[in-house]
XYZ file of C-alpha atoms in Angstrom:
777
model
C 25.146 -128.208 -33.269
C 26.617 -125.435 -31.122
C 29.371 -123.110 -32.302
C 31.754 -124.664 -29.769
C 31.201 -128.170 -31.111
C 31.658 -126.975 -34.699
C 34.959 -125.341 -33.758
C 36.095 -128.462 -31.893
C 35.351 -130.616 -34.949
C 37.235 -128.181 -37.186
C 40.275 -128.364 -34.892
C 39.998 -132.161 -34.855
C 39.968 -132.166 -38.657
C 43.053 -129.926 -38.619
C 44.809 -132.230 -36.153
C 44.051 -135.270 -38.318
C 45.500 -133.426 -41.302
C 48.666 -132.635 -39.362
C 48.996 -136.280 -38.300
C 48.382 -137.468 -41.865
C 50.944 -135.002 -43.161
C 53.547 -136.322 -40.736
C 52.743 -139.937 -41.674
C 52.906 -139.293 -45.434
C 56.039 -137.179 -45.089
C 57.850 -139.924 -43.188
C 57.240 -142.343 -46.090
C 57.672 -139.899 -48.929
C 60.634 -140.505 -51.232
C 61.279 -137.428 -53.313
C 63.021 -137.817 -56.658
C 64.825 -135.147 -58.628
C 65.352 -137.238 -61.756
C 64.411 -134.946 -64.635
C 64.161 -137.984 -66.890
C 60.757 -138.702 -65.337
C 59.492 -135.550 -67.055
C 60.981 -136.473 -70.410
C 59.261 -138.472 -73.141
C 60.801 -141.715 -74.326
C 64.009 -141.094 -76.250
C 63.826 -142.091 -79.914
C 67.170 -141.088 -81.443
C 70.688 -142.075 -80.301
C 71.383 -138.470 -79.319
C 68.194 -138.324 -77.242
C 69.001 -141.606 -75.507
C 72.479 -140.379 -74.699
C 71.080 -137.074 -73.445
C 68.649 -138.851 -71.115
C 71.493 -140.937 -69.690
C 73.801 -137.952 -69.355
C 71.141 -135.892 -67.566
C 71.224 -138.194 -64.598
C 74.161 -140.583 -64.688
C 76.783 -139.073 -66.947
C 80.049 -137.677 -65.610
C 79.194 -134.272 -67.033
C 76.274 -133.978 -64.611
C 78.559 -134.909 -61.679
C 81.384 -132.484 -62.411
C 81.976 -129.527 -60.084
C 84.530 -126.859 -60.972
C 86.337 -124.926 -58.235
C 88.415 -121.748 -58.421
C 90.325 -120.240 -55.472
C 91.235 -116.567 -55.771
C 92.046 -113.485 -53.716
C 95.438 -114.534 -52.266
C 98.973 -114.891 -53.625
C 99.769 -117.879 -55.818
C 101.756 -119.764 -53.185
C 98.962 -119.434 -50.618
C 96.360 -120.514 -53.174
C 98.446 -123.556 -54.119
C 98.739 -124.609 -50.479
C 95.011 -124.174 -49.970
C 94.278 -126.137 -53.154
C 96.412 -129.015 -51.880
C 94.739 -128.873 -48.463
C 91.300 -128.834 -50.066
C 92.125 -131.848 -52.213
C 93.507 -133.742 -49.225
C 90.361 -133.119 -47.175
C 87.967 -134.063 -49.979
C 89.739 -137.011 -51.614
C 89.165 -139.249 -48.616
C 85.435 -138.490 -48.386
C 83.009 -141.051 -49.862
C 80.976 -138.230 -51.424
C 83.517 -137.840 -54.224
C 84.775 -140.086 -57.002
C 87.592 -137.831 -58.089
C 89.279 -134.702 -56.752
C 91.935 -133.372 -59.139
C 94.035 -130.226 -58.864
C 97.086 -131.136 -60.955
C 99.088 -132.046 -57.868
C 98.697 -135.740 -58.541
C 101.506 -137.572 -60.284
C 98.956 -139.877 -61.930
C 100.282 -143.016 -60.281
C 97.226 -143.370 -58.081
C 95.235 -144.202 -61.232
C 97.260 -147.450 -61.442
C 96.819 -149.400 -58.203
C 99.383 -151.996 -57.207
C 97.384 -154.953 -58.507
C 97.344 -153.445 -62.020
C 101.026 -152.444 -62.156
C 102.127 -155.681 -63.927
C 99.662 -154.848 -66.729
C 101.491 -151.648 -67.587
C 103.031 -153.228 -70.695
C 99.586 -154.154 -71.997
C 98.167 -150.689 -71.368
C 101.137 -148.753 -72.735
C 101.854 -148.406 -76.462
C 105.615 -148.980 -76.040
C 105.512 -152.484 -77.503
C 103.711 -151.158 -80.587
C 107.002 -149.613 -81.725
C 109.727 -151.203 -79.555
C 111.191 -154.671 -78.930
C 112.376 -155.856 -75.523
C 115.968 -156.573 -76.590
C 119.401 -155.692 -75.201
C 119.633 -152.403 -77.140
C 116.266 -151.162 -75.862
C 117.093 -152.017 -72.247
C 120.559 -150.497 -72.499
C 119.104 -147.186 -73.709
C 116.476 -147.203 -70.978
C 119.028 -147.918 -68.200
C 121.305 -145.164 -69.461
C 118.342 -142.781 -69.244
C 117.620 -143.941 -65.703
C 121.126 -142.969 -64.629
C 120.403 -139.443 -65.843
C 116.975 -139.438 -64.132
C 118.547 -140.324 -60.785
C 120.780 -137.309 -61.076
C 117.858 -134.972 -61.832
C 115.268 -133.262 -59.553
C 112.885 -136.113 -60.443
C 115.030 -138.664 -58.626
C 112.652 -138.815 -55.656
C 109.809 -139.858 -57.942
C 111.831 -142.258 -60.091
C 113.826 -144.192 -57.497
C 110.919 -146.015 -55.778
C 109.702 -147.313 -59.152
C 112.998 -148.634 -60.534
C 113.207 -152.092 -58.851
C 110.116 -153.358 -60.689
C 109.888 -150.847 -63.539
C 113.283 -149.950 -65.034
C 111.647 -148.648 -68.221
C 109.338 -146.356 -66.146
C 106.291 -147.597 -68.043
C 104.150 -146.579 -65.066
C 105.204 -142.953 -65.375
C 104.701 -143.012 -69.132
C 101.147 -144.179 -68.613
C 100.509 -141.552 -65.937
C 101.754 -138.828 -68.274
C 99.742 -140.189 -71.216
C 96.603 -140.167 -69.104
C 96.927 -136.542 -68.103
C 94.192 -134.329 -69.613
C 95.048 -133.338 -73.163
C 94.335 -129.661 -72.470
C 95.355 -129.484 -68.819
C 95.920 -125.986 -67.398
C 99.319 -124.722 -66.381
C 100.895 -125.783 -63.077
C 102.236 -123.326 -60.517
C 103.657 -124.539 -57.221
C 102.603 -128.048 -58.222
C 98.865 -127.422 -58.822
C 96.599 -126.166 -61.620
C 96.238 -122.432 -62.204
C 94.431 -120.349 -64.785
C 96.335 -118.674 -67.613
C 96.864 -115.469 -65.614
C 98.173 -117.383 -62.616
C 95.658 -115.757 -60.285
C 93.279 -118.635 -59.585
C 93.979 -122.167 -58.369
C 91.695 -124.659 -60.108
C 90.194 -128.022 -59.113
C 87.896 -130.474 -60.897
C 85.694 -132.621 -58.641
C 83.429 -135.505 -59.633
C 80.723 -136.452 -57.155
C 79.439 -139.911 -56.326
C 75.900 -138.545 -56.369
C 74.167 -138.543 -59.723
C 73.232 -135.258 -61.312
C 69.535 -135.815 -60.553
C 70.186 -136.443 -56.841
C 69.546 -133.059 -55.173
C 70.356 -134.321 -51.665
C 73.613 -135.885 -52.803
C 74.659 -132.765 -54.679
C 73.744 -130.597 -51.679
C 75.883 -132.793 -49.410
C 78.801 -132.548 -51.848
C 78.567 -128.771 -52.099
C 78.318 -128.442 -48.312
C 81.395 -130.665 -47.883
C 83.394 -128.557 -50.337
C 82.437 -125.331 -48.596
C 83.245 -126.779 -45.173
C 86.646 -128.038 -46.358
C 87.366 -124.666 -47.941
C 86.485 -122.866 -44.702
C 89.062 -124.979 -42.879
C 91.734 -124.663 -45.571
C 91.387 -120.887 -46.007
C 90.916 -119.757 -42.411
C 92.175 -116.208 -41.715
C 92.901 -115.496 -45.392
C 91.007 -113.379 -47.950
C 90.708 -116.311 -50.352
C 87.395 -116.606 -52.178
C 85.742 -119.786 -53.455
C 83.957 -120.025 -56.806
C 81.962 -123.215 -57.334
C 80.194 -123.986 -60.613
C 78.834 -126.981 -62.477
C 75.418 -128.692 -62.779
C 75.397 -129.830 -59.156
C 76.320 -126.398 -57.806
C 73.683 -124.785 -59.996
C 71.000 -127.263 -58.906
C 71.799 -126.511 -55.272
C 71.665 -122.775 -55.927
C 68.382 -123.134 -57.839
C 66.921 -125.345 -55.135
C 67.882 -122.898 -52.421
C 66.488 -119.915 -54.276
C 63.321 -121.781 -55.178
C 62.836 -122.799 -51.541
C 63.384 -119.214 -50.370
C 61.009 -117.747 -52.921
C 58.442 -120.481 -52.368
C 58.707 -119.791 -48.638
C 58.007 -116.088 -48.790
C 55.461 -116.431 -51.592
C 53.690 -119.185 -49.643
C 53.682 -117.070 -46.489
C 52.258 -114.044 -48.296
C 49.746 -116.245 -50.119
C 48.515 -117.676 -46.832
C 48.170 -114.207 -45.326
C 46.305 -112.963 -48.405
C 43.968 -115.962 -48.341
C 43.256 -115.520 -44.634
C 42.829 -111.740 -44.904
C 40.496 -111.867 -47.897
C 38.298 -114.535 -46.332
C 38.193 -112.616 -43.060
C 37.223 -109.383 -44.846
C 34.737 -111.110 -47.165
C 32.898 -113.075 -44.460
C 33.630 -110.998 -41.360
C 34.660 -114.109 -39.435
C 38.027 -115.327 -38.190
C 36.779 -118.901 -38.666
C 36.433 -118.514 -42.432
C 40.199 -118.810 -43.192
C 40.462 -121.895 -40.979
C 37.444 -123.634 -42.464
C 38.292 -122.551 -46.012
C 41.765 -124.046 -45.781
C 40.627 -127.477 -44.578
C 39.355 -128.851 -47.948
C 42.411 -127.478 -49.751
C 44.800 -129.099 -47.260
C 42.810 -132.356 -47.401
C 43.035 -132.424 -51.177
C 46.766 -131.724 -51.171
C 47.542 -134.504 -48.709
C 45.246 -136.948 -50.504
C 46.933 -136.227 -53.830
C 50.354 -136.671 -52.276
C 49.311 -139.950 -50.661
C 47.920 -141.282 -53.947
C 51.123 -140.546 -55.842
C 53.208 -142.078 -53.043
C 51.167 -145.298 -53.214
C 50.994 -145.616 -56.995
C 54.504 -144.578 -58.034
C 58.033 -145.534 -57.100
C 59.265 -142.193 -55.793
C 57.487 -138.850 -56.071
C 59.158 -136.232 -58.220
C 59.797 -132.854 -56.589
C 58.227 -131.121 -59.602
C 55.048 -133.160 -59.054
C 54.779 -131.898 -55.489
C 55.541 -128.287 -56.385
C 53.235 -128.142 -59.418
C 50.590 -130.300 -57.807
C 50.034 -127.954 -54.896
C 49.982 -125.042 -57.342
C 47.487 -126.665 -59.686
C 45.019 -127.755 -57.027
C 44.916 -124.107 -55.939
C 41.624 -124.023 -57.838
C 40.208 -126.031 -54.919
C 40.302 -122.940 -52.721
C 37.269 -121.741 -54.701
C 35.069 -124.599 -53.505
C 34.544 -123.506 -49.879
C 34.304 -119.867 -51.003
C 31.262 -120.678 -53.134
C 29.682 -122.476 -50.189
C 30.367 -119.538 -47.839
C 29.035 -116.915 -50.263
C 25.808 -118.783 -51.023
C 25.028 -119.557 -47.392
C 22.317 -117.449 -45.734
C 19.950 -117.504 -42.807
C 16.991 -119.814 -43.186
C 18.853 -122.187 -45.466
C 20.595 -125.219 -44.023
C 24.293 -125.459 -45.002
C 23.560 -129.002 -46.135
C 20.767 -127.767 -48.396
C 23.028 -125.058 -49.758
C 25.754 -127.616 -50.513
C 23.225 -129.874 -52.254
C 21.980 -126.990 -54.395
C 25.525 -126.021 -55.407
C 26.741 -129.553 -56.004
C 25.531 -130.048 -59.624
C 27.349 -126.891 -60.685
C 30.392 -127.458 -58.481
C 30.544 -131.129 -59.452
C 30.439 -130.256 -63.158
C 33.366 -127.860 -62.726
C 35.365 -130.379 -60.726
C 34.668 -133.200 -63.179
C 35.638 -131.047 -66.153
C 38.888 -129.904 -64.569
C 39.765 -133.438 -63.492
C 39.108 -134.706 -67.008
C 41.516 -132.089 -68.383
C 44.305 -133.359 -66.121
C 43.280 -136.991 -66.455
C 44.351 -136.883 -70.099
C 47.969 -136.602 -68.896
C 47.705 -140.287 -68.010
C 47.856 -141.090 -71.725
C 50.861 -138.837 -72.328
C 53.393 -141.643 -71.879
C 55.483 -139.437 -69.575
C 55.865 -140.684 -66.006
C 56.107 -137.184 -64.491
C 52.890 -136.060 -66.167
C 51.154 -139.212 -64.971
C 52.169 -138.379 -61.412
C 50.909 -134.828 -61.889
C 47.593 -136.117 -63.220
C 47.053 -138.458 -60.256
C 48.030 -135.767 -57.744
C 45.715 -133.162 -59.257
C 42.714 -135.388 -59.960
C 42.752 -136.980 -56.512
C 43.451 -133.635 -54.813
C 40.612 -131.786 -56.551
C 38.218 -134.677 -56.033
C 38.902 -134.910 -52.293
C 38.727 -131.122 -51.871
C 35.338 -131.053 -53.615
C 33.949 -134.022 -51.679
C 35.046 -132.638 -48.301
C 33.457 -129.312 -49.228
C 30.222 -131.108 -50.082
C 30.007 -133.688 -47.302
C 32.076 -132.410 -44.353
C 32.340 -128.631 -44.465
C 28.564 -127.904 -44.210
C 28.544 -129.411 -40.729
C 31.129 -126.864 -39.525
C 29.955 -123.534 -40.937
C 27.634 -121.016 -39.330
C 24.033 -121.825 -40.400
C 22.940 -118.175 -40.139
C 25.671 -115.922 -41.568
C 25.306 -112.530 -43.197
C 23.702 -112.867 -46.637
C 26.003 -111.546 -49.382
C 22.889 -110.573 -51.360
C 22.079 -107.930 -48.724
C 25.234 -105.927 -49.479
C 24.382 -102.484 -50.868
C 27.873 -102.124 -52.317
C 27.531 -105.391 -54.149
C 24.116 -104.337 -55.444
C 25.544 -101.068 -56.824
C 28.403 -102.973 -58.444
C 25.965 -105.368 -60.091
C 23.946 -102.433 -61.414
C 27.086 -101.082 -63.044
C 27.845 -104.515 -64.471
C 24.287 -104.740 -65.811
C 24.936 -101.604 -67.877
C 27.803 -103.299 -69.678
C 26.890 -104.594 -73.134
C 26.759 -108.331 -73.574
C 29.361 -109.793 -75.894
C 27.395 -111.018 -78.900
C 28.550 -113.603 -81.423
C 29.946 -111.063 -83.896
C 32.036 -109.247 -81.282
C 33.200 -112.601 -79.907
C 34.366 -113.821 -83.306
C 36.120 -110.515 -84.048
C 38.012 -110.662 -80.741
C 38.876 -114.320 -81.299
C 40.155 -113.535 -84.808
C 42.309 -110.636 -83.646
C 43.748 -112.663 -80.755
C 44.529 -115.591 -83.050
C 46.235 -113.311 -85.574
C 48.382 -111.646 -82.900
C 49.344 -114.982 -81.372
C 50.251 -116.493 -84.737
C 51.968 -113.565 -86.466
C 53.664 -111.862 -83.532
C 57.397 -111.482 -84.267
C 59.814 -113.900 -82.684
C 59.910 -117.642 -82.101
C 56.571 -119.127 -81.031
C 57.821 -122.099 -78.993
C 60.782 -122.083 -76.658
C 62.751 -125.313 -77.092
C 65.980 -124.317 -75.355
C 65.981 -125.843 -71.867
C 68.836 -123.569 -70.800
C 66.500 -120.579 -71.175
C 64.452 -121.928 -68.275
C 67.324 -121.905 -65.802
C 67.250 -119.199 -63.130
C 71.051 -119.276 -62.908
C 72.442 -115.792 -63.436
C 74.145 -115.240 -66.826
C 77.278 -114.155 -64.983
C 77.485 -117.573 -63.273
C 76.957 -119.388 -66.566
C 79.705 -117.290 -68.141
C 81.978 -118.056 -65.183
C 81.295 -121.773 -65.607
C 82.166 -121.567 -69.296
C 85.384 -119.732 -68.428
C 86.442 -122.367 -65.882
C 85.651 -125.156 -68.326
C 87.875 -123.469 -70.857
C 90.696 -123.061 -68.339
C 90.465 -126.703 -67.231
C 90.146 -128.020 -70.764
C 86.818 -129.594 -69.920
C 85.148 -131.305 -72.896
C 82.527 -129.680 -75.062
C 79.126 -130.149 -73.414
C 77.204 -129.909 -76.684
C 78.961 -132.255 -79.113
C 80.177 -135.818 -78.577
C 81.139 -138.619 -80.949
C 79.308 -141.884 -80.255
C 80.289 -145.348 -81.414
C 77.485 -147.905 -81.133
C 78.562 -151.545 -80.698
C 77.228 -154.850 -79.477
C 79.723 -155.049 -76.602
C 82.582 -153.178 -74.933
C 85.320 -155.047 -76.792
C 83.911 -154.169 -80.199
C 83.486 -150.562 -79.104
C 87.112 -150.326 -77.968
C 88.328 -151.758 -81.289
C 86.254 -149.176 -83.160
C 87.739 -146.401 -81.037
C 91.265 -147.603 -81.867
C 90.471 -147.482 -85.582
C 88.980 -143.997 -85.193
C 91.922 -142.583 -83.239
C 94.256 -141.787 -86.202
C 91.485 -139.787 -87.885
C 90.892 -137.847 -84.658
C 94.587 -137.116 -84.374
C 94.486 -135.730 -87.918
C 91.505 -133.540 -87.028
C 93.408 -132.246 -84.030
C 96.473 -131.505 -86.129
C 94.298 -129.660 -88.667
C 92.681 -127.542 -85.919
C 89.143 -128.904 -86.358
C 89.232 -129.949 -82.701
C 91.450 -128.868 -79.839
C 91.614 -132.305 -78.248
C 89.704 -135.509 -77.622
C 89.383 -138.259 -75.060
C 88.056 -141.816 -75.232
C 88.037 -145.011 -73.201
C 90.619 -146.569 -75.545
C 93.142 -144.039 -74.267
C 93.026 -145.751 -70.871
C 91.996 -149.322 -71.711
C 93.068 -150.853 -75.038
C 90.918 -153.551 -76.587
C 91.660 -157.134 -75.670
C 92.880 -157.702 -79.193
C 95.498 -154.982 -78.775
C 96.460 -156.314 -75.358
C 96.931 -159.825 -76.779
C 99.081 -158.461 -79.595
C 101.307 -156.773 -77.014
C 101.443 -159.948 -74.921
C 102.808 -161.826 -77.905
C 105.658 -159.314 -78.160
C 106.733 -159.874 -74.551
C 109.713 -162.291 -74.373
C 109.601 -165.451 -72.265
C 111.545 -165.407 -68.953
C 114.738 -166.918 -70.379
C 114.952 -164.560 -73.334
C 114.125 -161.607 -71.089
C 116.807 -162.662 -68.573
C 119.426 -162.804 -71.302
C 118.567 -159.459 -72.894
C 117.978 -157.542 -69.678
C 120.917 -159.160 -67.820
C 123.335 -158.152 -70.568
C 122.044 -154.571 -70.468
C 122.367 -154.391 -66.663
C 125.878 -155.836 -66.766
C 126.942 -153.031 -69.103
C 125.262 -150.339 -66.954
C 126.134 -148.621 -63.692
C 123.445 -150.603 -61.832
C 123.979 -153.611 -59.601
C 122.756 -156.947 -60.927
C 120.131 -157.339 -58.177
C 118.796 -153.764 -58.446
C 115.708 -154.793 -60.416
C 114.086 -157.556 -58.419
C 110.514 -158.139 -59.524
C 110.871 -156.825 -63.075
C 111.112 -160.277 -64.667
C 108.181 -161.458 -62.561
C 105.976 -158.504 -63.623
C 106.722 -159.048 -67.301
C 105.841 -162.739 -67.024
C 102.597 -161.851 -65.240
C 101.693 -159.458 -68.044
C 102.601 -162.086 -70.687
C 100.422 -164.857 -69.248
C 97.619 -163.088 -67.351
C 94.082 -162.753 -68.779
C 93.613 -159.488 -70.618
C 91.891 -156.623 -68.821
C 88.240 -155.700 -69.342
C 86.302 -152.690 -68.010
C 84.999 -154.925 -65.202
C 88.567 -155.470 -63.961
C 88.952 -151.740 -63.333
C 86.170 -151.567 -60.726
C 87.283 -149.960 -57.496
C 90.152 -148.081 -59.142
C 90.382 -144.367 -60.062
C 90.735 -145.493 -63.672
C 87.207 -146.889 -63.596
C 85.763 -143.399 -63.053
C 87.077 -142.200 -66.386
C 86.401 -145.366 -68.387
C 82.840 -145.743 -67.066
C 82.031 -142.201 -68.123
C 83.260 -142.817 -71.678
C 82.046 -146.380 -72.167
C 78.344 -146.886 -71.452
C 77.363 -150.551 -71.225
C 74.116 -152.490 -71.006
C 73.367 -156.187 -71.287
C 73.288 -156.282 -75.081
C 74.718 -152.962 -76.103
C 77.683 -150.648 -75.579
C 78.167 -147.010 -76.521
C 81.661 -145.602 -76.609
C 81.918 -141.825 -76.365
C 84.631 -139.537 -77.619
C 84.548 -136.239 -75.752
C 85.787 -133.236 -77.708
C 87.309 -129.935 -76.666
C 87.598 -126.688 -78.648
C 85.425 -128.011 -81.490
C 85.678 -125.534 -84.384
C 84.399 -127.431 -87.423
C 81.386 -129.635 -86.588
C 80.656 -130.419 -90.233
C 84.130 -131.850 -90.882
C 84.133 -133.806 -87.622
C 80.685 -135.229 -88.427
C 81.857 -136.334 -91.885
C 84.984 -138.029 -90.533
C 82.997 -139.760 -87.774
C 80.485 -141.096 -90.300
C 83.281 -142.440 -92.497
C 84.468 -144.525 -89.534
C 81.082 -145.893 -88.509
C 80.546 -143.350 -85.734
C 78.360 -140.280 -85.473
C 78.702 -136.773 -84.095
C 75.807 -136.129 -81.712
C 74.495 -132.638 -81.044
C 73.087 -132.817 -77.502
C 71.608 -129.329 -77.766
C 69.605 -130.344 -80.820
C 68.648 -133.556 -79.018
C 67.324 -131.614 -76.040
C 65.289 -129.348 -78.322
C 63.795 -132.307 -80.181
C 62.891 -133.904 -76.837
C 61.131 -130.711 -75.756
C 59.279 -130.592 -79.063
C 58.204 -134.227 -78.672
C 57.118 -133.529 -75.097
C 55.097 -130.524 -76.209
C 53.449 -132.567 -78.946
C 52.278 -135.098 -76.367
C 50.935 -132.336 -74.139
C 49.104 -130.698 -77.051
C 47.486 -134.006 -77.998
C 46.445 -134.436 -74.367
C 45.005 -130.912 -74.338
C 43.071 -131.563 -77.538
C 41.574 -134.701 -76.028
C 40.873 -132.814 -72.793
C 38.993 -130.092 -74.699
C 36.693 -132.640 -76.312
C 36.034 -134.462 -73.038
C 35.482 -131.170 -71.206
C 32.924 -129.993 -73.754
C 31.195 -133.369 -73.554
C 31.026 -133.144 -69.750
C 29.475 -129.669 -69.861
C 27.004 -130.846 -72.514
C 25.922 -133.794 -70.377
C 25.468 -131.494 -67.375
C 23.577 -128.657 -69.094
C 21.873 -130.416 -72.063
C 21.116 -127.107 -73.786
C 23.327 -125.993 -76.702
C 22.889 -122.294 -75.912
C 23.919 -122.736 -72.272
C 26.838 -124.987 -73.228
C 28.190 -122.416 -75.676
C 27.657 -119.621 -73.164
C 29.678 -121.508 -70.529
C 32.502 -122.623 -72.824
C 32.896 -119.372 -74.770
C 34.645 -117.283 -72.038
C 37.168 -120.033 -71.365
C 37.969 -120.500 -75.064
C 38.321 -116.784 -75.767
C 40.410 -116.296 -72.637
C 42.868 -118.923 -73.860
C 43.269 -117.064 -77.158
C 43.623 -113.674 -75.435
C 46.269 -114.957 -73.012
C 48.249 -116.409 -75.909
C 47.919 -113.117 -77.799
C 49.176 -111.068 -74.844
C 52.125 -113.371 -74.184
C 53.140 -113.484 -77.832
C 52.530 -109.750 -78.243
C 54.992 -109.141 -75.419
C 57.568 -111.233 -77.253
C 57.388 -114.159 -74.813
C 58.310 -117.553 -76.260
C 55.876 -120.175 -75.032
C 57.114 -123.208 -73.118
C 55.581 -126.290 -71.552
C 54.824 -124.493 -68.314
C 52.662 -121.951 -70.130
C 50.606 -124.876 -71.434
C 50.186 -126.379 -67.975
C 49.183 -122.949 -66.656
C 46.620 -122.528 -69.443
C 44.887 -125.706 -68.242
C 44.653 -124.251 -64.748
C 43.351 -120.939 -66.087
C 40.776 -122.794 -68.182
C 39.571 -124.698 -65.108
C 39.115 -121.442 -63.205
C 37.266 -119.832 -66.108
C 34.948 -122.787 -66.445
C 34.030 -122.493 -62.753
C 33.272 -118.779 -63.107
C 31.038 -119.340 -66.142
C 29.248 -122.331 -64.609
C 28.323 -120.400 -61.474
C 27.119 -117.344 -63.394
C 25.014 -119.707 -65.487
C 23.778 -121.407 -62.288
C 22.626 -118.057 -60.895
C 20.226 -117.646 -63.816
C 18.075 -114.534 -63.660
C 17.621 -114.612 -59.854
C 19.033 -111.282 -58.693
C 19.850 -112.520 -55.168
C 21.670 -115.566 -56.546
C 23.478 -113.334 -59.026
C 24.737 -111.151 -56.172
C 25.874 -114.176 -54.146
C 27.630 -115.600 -57.192
C 29.289 -112.250 -57.901
C 30.474 -112.096 -54.287
C 31.924 -115.622 -54.461
C 33.673 -115.089 -57.780
C 35.127 -111.740 -56.710
C 36.635 -113.393 -53.627
C 37.838 -116.375 -55.682
C 39.361 -114.293 -58.448
C 41.006 -111.794 -56.092
C 42.603 -114.583 -54.076
C 43.844 -116.386 -57.178
C 44.945 -113.179 -58.904
C 47.049 -111.990 -55.975
C 48.602 -115.420 -55.441
C 49.634 -115.894 -59.053
C 50.678 -112.275 -59.503
C 53.263 -112.935 -56.797
C 54.442 -115.972 -58.742
C 54.732 -113.783 -61.844
C 57.243 -111.609 -59.951
C 59.458 -114.604 -59.169
C 63.015 -114.807 -60.482
C 62.434 -118.497 -61.287
C 61.392 -118.708 -64.988
C 59.091 -121.684 -64.399
C 57.184 -119.961 -61.580
C 57.097 -116.729 -63.569
C 55.606 -118.492 -66.595
C 52.872 -120.134 -64.517
C 52.136 -117.026 -62.464
C 51.847 -114.614 -65.379
C 49.726 -116.975 -67.462
C 47.223 -117.766 -64.697
C 46.996 -114.117 -63.561
C 46.074 -113.061 -67.114
C 43.646 -115.971 -67.309
C 41.879 -114.890 -64.117
C 41.411 -111.327 -65.380
C 40.088 -112.354 -68.786
C 37.920 -115.164 -67.444
C 36.285 -112.912 -64.855
C 35.563 -110.148 -67.382
C 34.342 -112.456 -70.133
C 32.170 -114.508 -67.777
C 30.364 -111.279 -66.894
C 30.087 -110.178 -70.515
C 29.057 -113.555 -71.968
C 27.521 -115.832 -69.321
C 25.659 -113.568 -66.917
C 21.915 -113.177 -67.415
C 19.808 -110.095 -66.752
C 17.328 -110.178 -63.869
C 13.622 -109.531 -64.691
C 13.703 -106.115 -62.998
C 16.695 -105.129 -65.141
C 14.866 -106.180 -68.291
C 11.792 -104.199 -67.227
C 13.931 -101.165 -66.504
C-alpha cells in the first residue's frame, strides 16, 4: 500500500471518529448527581444526607449580598432584583424581607386561616373577643399600617392572615432597612433564593446563576454596587467553570506534548496523528458503551474515564518503537500482541472489579475504562499496522540509546533482600507517618477558596439560615403522624431555645398543623347563627358599619365544614416550598425534619430529641461514614483485582520467576507512592486509590515489555525507546494535573506521576535482563 493510500485511510478513520463523536454527543445525557458515586445509605443520617445532596432545599439555596452603594440605593436594587427574579420559572422562592408574607397564603386558602393559626387554642369566638379585636382595628386604621390592614378587614376583622404571615417569618430574620433585609452593619442588602433546579443539576444551577447575574446587571446599571453570590449551586458553577478552564488548558498542553514527543521520537509528523487514533477510538467506544448500558452518564465518569484510559496511548507507541525495516507491521503487531494483550487484560480486570462494588458511578467507570482500553488495544493490533510506515528508522540503531542502555546495564539489579528492605521501609513510613491516614471530610476536596466558604458562612449567619450539619429527624409511617410528633416535640424545643441550647428552630408543623389539631380548632368555631349573634353584637357596639365585614361569616363557615388540609393541598403555593423541604414523604414512610440555628449544645439537644422519639442527626458524621463505606468497597475491589491480576500474569507467563519479576516493580511502586504521600503529610482519599490502579497498570506494562525483550540487545533497546516515550508522555501529562488547583485532579496527577517514576526505575532494576555480550564483558 502506498503512503498516500495509508494517509487517506488514516484521515477516513479520523473522519469516522468525528462523525461518531457527534452522534454519541447528540444522544449523551450527562448527569451531575453525586449520589451515583455514593454507596447505598445504611443509617437514617446517611439516607437523609443522600436525599439532601440532590433534592433537599439546602442544596438549592443561593445567598446574595449587594454592597458598595448607600443603603437606600441597595434597598431599591434589592427590590428590583427580587421583582425580576420572582416571576422567572427558574426559582421557587426569592426573599429579601420586602414581602409582607401574605403571598404565602393564596386566596383559596384564606378561609383556612383559623385552622392554621393557633388563636383558637387560647381564645373563644364570643362577643368579648370580637369587641376587643374591633377596637384594635380602629387603632390600626389610624396607624401607618392602615394601607396594609384596610384591604383585609371585610373578610378578616381579626387579621388572622397577618398573624399567620408574621408567625411564618424566619425566626432569626435579619434587620430591615428601607423595607428589605440588611446585615447587622447595615452595609449589605441580603436576599435568599431557592432554585427549582436540584442541587445535582449543573445546567439548572448554571441557568439560575446566569439569571441572577443578568438581573443584577440590569438593576445596578451605572452604580458601583457589587454582587456576592454563595451557596452550593453558586459553588458548583464556580467549580465547574474552573474545572473546564483548567481541563481546557491542560488538555491543550497535553495534546501538544503528545504530538511533540511522538514527532521527536519517530521523526515523522504522521506519528501523532496515527498514535491518537486508537486512543480516540477507545474513548468514544467507552462513552458509547456507558450511554447504552446506563440511564444517564455521570460527568465524573466522562472526566475520569478519559483520564484512566490514558494508558492506551502506550499501545501505538510500543508498535512504533518495535517496527523496523524488513519486518511487516502486521508481523510486529502479532509478535507484540501476547505481551500487550496480557497488559490490557490485567488492567481491564483491575477495573472490572468495580462492577461488584455496588456503586453505580464505579460501575459506569468500569464499563467506560474496560471497553475503552479493549477497543484501543484491538485497533492497535488489527487496524493500525495497515497505516504505519513498513520501513521506519530502527530505534535499536540509535547510538544515544545504546550508550544509555550501557549506563543502565551498570546499575545493580535489585535483589530479594534489597527489595524486602525497601518494601519494609516504605510500609513503615506509610503506616506510622504522623497525621490522619484517610481523608473522610468531603469538604476538604472542594476547590472553593476558603475566603468564599467563610463568606458563605457569614451570610448564613446574617440570614439566620439553619445549621447545615445538625438536624432533628422524626421518622413516621405517614405525614399526619409526623406532624403530630412535631407538635408534641415543639414545647421541648421552645425550652431548649429559652435555655440557649439552640438559637431557633423550624419545622413543617409551624406552617401546617396536623389534621387532628385542625379538627380540634374546627370544633371550636361557632355555627353561623351563634357567630352572627356574637359578632353582630360586637359590631353594633363598635365604630364600624354593620355591613363592613361581608364575607367573614362565610369564611368561618367554610373553615368549620371544609376537609382539613394536608401537604398535598398546598401544591402550587409558596407554602409548599417550605413544607416540602421539611417533610419528606414516600409511599410508606415520612420523615419530618426540624432545622436548627445557632446550635450550641448538641449533647443536650440529642438527649431531648431521643426522649421525644426523635433523633439528632449529624450530617457531617454521616458523610464521613459514607466515605469510609465507599473506601471499604473500593479496597475490597482492589484486593480482588490484585488476585485476578496476578492470576492473569501467571497464566500468560507460566514461570514463577518471571511472574514475580513482572509483579514486583508494580507492588513496590505502590508502597513507595503511599510512603511518599504519607511522608509529605497528605491524607489519602478515594481519588488516590483510583490513581494507584492507573499507576499499577502502567507499571505492569513496563515490566511486561522489559520481560518480553529478554536478553536480545536489539529488542531491549527498542523496548527502552518505547518505554521512555511512554513514561515521558504520561509523566508530563500527569505532572500538569498535579499542578491543578482542583484537589481531585491534583490527587490523581501527583499519584500517577510518582507511579510513573518509580515504575520506570524499578522495572529497569528488577525486570530487565542482561544481554549475552554484557554478561561476557
